[in-house]
Backbone as CSV, one residue per row, in Angstrom:
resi,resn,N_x,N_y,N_z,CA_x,CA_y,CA_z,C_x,C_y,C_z
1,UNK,86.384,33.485,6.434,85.881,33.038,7.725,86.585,33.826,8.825
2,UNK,85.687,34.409,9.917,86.152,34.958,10.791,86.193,34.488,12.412
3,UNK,87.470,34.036,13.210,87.290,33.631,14.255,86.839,34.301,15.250
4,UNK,85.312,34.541,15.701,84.257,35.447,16.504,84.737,34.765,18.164
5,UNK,85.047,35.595,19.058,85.064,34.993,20.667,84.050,35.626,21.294
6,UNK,83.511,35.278,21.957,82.257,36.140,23.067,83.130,35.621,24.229
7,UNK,83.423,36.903,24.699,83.622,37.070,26.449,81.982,37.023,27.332
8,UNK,81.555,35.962,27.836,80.208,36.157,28.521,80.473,36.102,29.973
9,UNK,79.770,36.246,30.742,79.934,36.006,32.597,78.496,35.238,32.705
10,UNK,78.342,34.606,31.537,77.035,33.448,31.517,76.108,33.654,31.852
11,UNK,75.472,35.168,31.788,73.886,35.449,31.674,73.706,34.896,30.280
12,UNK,73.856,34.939,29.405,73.252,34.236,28.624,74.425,33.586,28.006
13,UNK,73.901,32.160,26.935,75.065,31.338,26.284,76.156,31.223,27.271
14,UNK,77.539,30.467,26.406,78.228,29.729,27.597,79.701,30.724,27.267
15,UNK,80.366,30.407,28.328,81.314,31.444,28.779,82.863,30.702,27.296
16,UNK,83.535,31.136,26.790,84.322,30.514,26.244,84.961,29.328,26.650
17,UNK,85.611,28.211,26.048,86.094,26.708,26.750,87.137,26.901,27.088
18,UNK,88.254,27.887,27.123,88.954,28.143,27.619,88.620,28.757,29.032
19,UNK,87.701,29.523,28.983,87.645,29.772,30.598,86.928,28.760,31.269
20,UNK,86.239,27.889,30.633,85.494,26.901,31.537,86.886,26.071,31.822
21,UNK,87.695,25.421,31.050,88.706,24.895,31.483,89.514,25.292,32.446
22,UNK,89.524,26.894,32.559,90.408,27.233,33.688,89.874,27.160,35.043
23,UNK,88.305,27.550,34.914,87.245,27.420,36.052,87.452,25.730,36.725
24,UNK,86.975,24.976,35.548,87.752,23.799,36.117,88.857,23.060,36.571
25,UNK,89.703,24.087,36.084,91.481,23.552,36.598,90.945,24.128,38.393
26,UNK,90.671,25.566,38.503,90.846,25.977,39.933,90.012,25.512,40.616
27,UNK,89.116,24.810,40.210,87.823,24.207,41.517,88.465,23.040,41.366
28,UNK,88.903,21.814,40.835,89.687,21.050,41.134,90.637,21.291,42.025
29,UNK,91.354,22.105,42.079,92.474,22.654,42.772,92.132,23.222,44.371
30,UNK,90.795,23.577,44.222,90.128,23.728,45.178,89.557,22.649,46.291
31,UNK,89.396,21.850,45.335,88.542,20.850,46.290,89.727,19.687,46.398
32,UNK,90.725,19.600,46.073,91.661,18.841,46.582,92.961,19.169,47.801
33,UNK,92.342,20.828,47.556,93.219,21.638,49.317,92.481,22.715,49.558
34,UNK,91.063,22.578,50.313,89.935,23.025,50.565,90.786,24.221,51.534
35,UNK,91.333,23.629,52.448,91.625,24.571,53.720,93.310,25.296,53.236
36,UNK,93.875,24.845,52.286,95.160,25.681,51.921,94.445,27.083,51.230
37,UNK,93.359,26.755,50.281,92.903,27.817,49.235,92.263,29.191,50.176
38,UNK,91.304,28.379,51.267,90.009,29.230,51.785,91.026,30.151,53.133
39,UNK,92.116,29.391,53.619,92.943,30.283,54.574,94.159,30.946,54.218
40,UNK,94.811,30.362,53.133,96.006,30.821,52.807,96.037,31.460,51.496
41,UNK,95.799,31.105,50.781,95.617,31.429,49.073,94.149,32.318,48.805
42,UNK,92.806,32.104,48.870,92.161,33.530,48.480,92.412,34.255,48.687
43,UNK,92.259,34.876,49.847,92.498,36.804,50.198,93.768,37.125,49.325
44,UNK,94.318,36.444,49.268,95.697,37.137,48.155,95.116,37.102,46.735
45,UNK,94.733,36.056,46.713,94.222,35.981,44.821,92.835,37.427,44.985
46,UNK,92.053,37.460,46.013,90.874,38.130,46.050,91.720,39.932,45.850
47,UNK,92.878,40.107,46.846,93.631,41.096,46.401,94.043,41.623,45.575
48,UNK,94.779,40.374,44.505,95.029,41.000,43.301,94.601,41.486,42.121
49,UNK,93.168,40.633,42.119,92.103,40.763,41.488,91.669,42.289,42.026
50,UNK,91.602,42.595,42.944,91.367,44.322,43.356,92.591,44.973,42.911
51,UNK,93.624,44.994,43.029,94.354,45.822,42.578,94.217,46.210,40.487
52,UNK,94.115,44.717,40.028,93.994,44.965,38.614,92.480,45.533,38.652
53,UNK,91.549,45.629,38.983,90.421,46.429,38.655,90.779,47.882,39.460
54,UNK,91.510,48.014,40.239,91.639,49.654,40.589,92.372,50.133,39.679
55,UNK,93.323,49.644,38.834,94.091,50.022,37.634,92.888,50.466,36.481
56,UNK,92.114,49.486,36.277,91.507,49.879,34.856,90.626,50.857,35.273
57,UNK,89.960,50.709,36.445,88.823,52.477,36.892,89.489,53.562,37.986
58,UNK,91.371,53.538,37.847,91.897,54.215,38.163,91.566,54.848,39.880
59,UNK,91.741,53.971,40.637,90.915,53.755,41.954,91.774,53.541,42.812
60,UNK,91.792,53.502,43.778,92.527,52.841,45.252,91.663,51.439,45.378
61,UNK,93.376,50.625,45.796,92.777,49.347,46.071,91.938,49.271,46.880
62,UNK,91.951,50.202,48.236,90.827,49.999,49.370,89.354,50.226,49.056
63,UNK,89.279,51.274,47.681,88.153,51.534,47.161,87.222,50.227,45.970
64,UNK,87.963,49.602,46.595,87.474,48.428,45.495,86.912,47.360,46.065
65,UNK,85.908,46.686,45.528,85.219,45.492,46.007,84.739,44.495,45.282
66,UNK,84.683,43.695,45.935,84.157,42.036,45.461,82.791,42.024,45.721
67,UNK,81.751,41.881,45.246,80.616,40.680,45.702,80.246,39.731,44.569
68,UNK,79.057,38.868,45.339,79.104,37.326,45.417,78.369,37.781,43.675
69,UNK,77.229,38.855,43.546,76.131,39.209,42.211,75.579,40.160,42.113
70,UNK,75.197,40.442,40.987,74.791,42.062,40.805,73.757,42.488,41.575
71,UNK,72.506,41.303,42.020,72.035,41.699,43.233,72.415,42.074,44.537
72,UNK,73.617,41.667,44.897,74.345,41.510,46.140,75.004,42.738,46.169
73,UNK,75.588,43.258,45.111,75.987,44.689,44.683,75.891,46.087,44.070
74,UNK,74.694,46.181,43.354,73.764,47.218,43.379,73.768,47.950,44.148
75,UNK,72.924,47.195,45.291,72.402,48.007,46.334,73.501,48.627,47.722
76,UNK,74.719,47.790,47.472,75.737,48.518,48.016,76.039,49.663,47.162
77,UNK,76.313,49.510,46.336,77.015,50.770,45.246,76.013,51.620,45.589
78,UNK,75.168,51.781,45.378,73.561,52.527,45.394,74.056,53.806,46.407
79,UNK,74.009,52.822,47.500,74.034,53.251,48.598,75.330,54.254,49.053
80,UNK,76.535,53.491,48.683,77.452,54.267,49.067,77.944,55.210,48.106
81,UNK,77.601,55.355,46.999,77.365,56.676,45.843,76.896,57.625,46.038
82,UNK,75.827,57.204,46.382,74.507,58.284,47.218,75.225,58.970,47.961
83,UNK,75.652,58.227,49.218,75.881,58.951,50.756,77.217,59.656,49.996
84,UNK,78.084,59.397,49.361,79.255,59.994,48.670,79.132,61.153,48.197
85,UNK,77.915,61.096,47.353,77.501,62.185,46.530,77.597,63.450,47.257
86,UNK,76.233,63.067,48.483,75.904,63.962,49.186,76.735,64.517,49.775
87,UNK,77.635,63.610,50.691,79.058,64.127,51.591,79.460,65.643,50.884
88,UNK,79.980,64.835,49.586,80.685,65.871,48.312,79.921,67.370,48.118
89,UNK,78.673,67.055,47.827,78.438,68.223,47.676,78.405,69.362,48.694
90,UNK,77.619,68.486,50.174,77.531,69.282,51.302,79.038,70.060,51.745
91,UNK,80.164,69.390,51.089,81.560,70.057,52.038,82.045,70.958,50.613
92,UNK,81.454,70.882,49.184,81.693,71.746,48.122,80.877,73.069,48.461
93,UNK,79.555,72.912,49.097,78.873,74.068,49.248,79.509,74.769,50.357
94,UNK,79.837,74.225,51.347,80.364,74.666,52.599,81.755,75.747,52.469
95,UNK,82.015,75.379,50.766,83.967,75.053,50.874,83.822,75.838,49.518
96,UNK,82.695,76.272,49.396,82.815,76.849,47.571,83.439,76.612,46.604
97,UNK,83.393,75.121,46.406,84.366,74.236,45.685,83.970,73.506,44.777
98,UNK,84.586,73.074,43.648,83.739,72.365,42.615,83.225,70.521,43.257
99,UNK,82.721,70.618,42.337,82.080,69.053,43.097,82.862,67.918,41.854
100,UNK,83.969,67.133,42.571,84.667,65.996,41.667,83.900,65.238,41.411
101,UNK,83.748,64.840,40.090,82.945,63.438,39.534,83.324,61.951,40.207
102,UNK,82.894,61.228,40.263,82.697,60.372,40.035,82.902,58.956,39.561
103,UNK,83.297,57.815,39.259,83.469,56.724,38.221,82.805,55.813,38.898
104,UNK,82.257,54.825,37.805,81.798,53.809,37.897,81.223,52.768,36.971
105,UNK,82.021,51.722,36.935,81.970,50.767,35.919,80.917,50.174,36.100
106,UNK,80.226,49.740,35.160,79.309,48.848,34.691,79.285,47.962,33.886
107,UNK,78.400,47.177,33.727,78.358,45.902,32.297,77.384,46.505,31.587
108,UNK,77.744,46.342,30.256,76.875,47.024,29.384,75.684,46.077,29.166
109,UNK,75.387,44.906,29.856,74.510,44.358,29.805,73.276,44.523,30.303
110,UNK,71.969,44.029,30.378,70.957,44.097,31.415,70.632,43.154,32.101
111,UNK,70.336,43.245,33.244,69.937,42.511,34.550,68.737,42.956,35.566
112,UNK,67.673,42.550,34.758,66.253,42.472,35.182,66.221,42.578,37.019
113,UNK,67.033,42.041,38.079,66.894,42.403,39.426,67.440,42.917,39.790
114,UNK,68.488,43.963,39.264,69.029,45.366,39.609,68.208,46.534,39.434
């Protein structure tokens, strides 16, 4: 017998009970010091959470972002890739310079409104 875990972000099936438990420890925690969490405590937790994802796609923290869903963020990324791209190439042609790649993480999943 093999103990199988699925890491999900709950597009489909349910997220492990350990993280639902933790989800529920912090919204408890939430809703019993609404105004300590939302003024004093996110932006720091929202920070550090950026710093450990600029580590794993080797990034600047300032280059890093939060949104609310993959709809909500697509079309930013989209956008500022694009205009990036272009920047890049226009000052490589200008500058006879190679053109630096790129990174960008994804979920290997699919999401029908992206």
């Amino acid at each position: 017998f093999i103990d199988l875990f699925f890491i999900s972000h709950a597009s489909y099936g349910s997220p492990p009970i350990t993280i639902i438990e933790k989800c529920n420890e912090r919204r408890n925690y939430w809703y019993k010091n609404p105004e300590k969490v939302r003024y004093i405590e996110l932006e720091e937790e929202l920070r550090k959470s950026r710093e450990e994802i600029a580590k794993v796609v080797n990034a600047k923290v300032e280059n890093v972002a939060s949104v609310d869903n993959a709809t909500t963020g697509a079309p930013i990324a989209a956008v500022n890739v694009s205009k990036e791209i272009i920047d890049r190439q226009i000052r490589a042609m200008k500058e006879n310079k190679k053109i630096k790649k790129i990174k960008i993480l994804r979920s290997n999943l699919a999401y029908g409104a992206v």
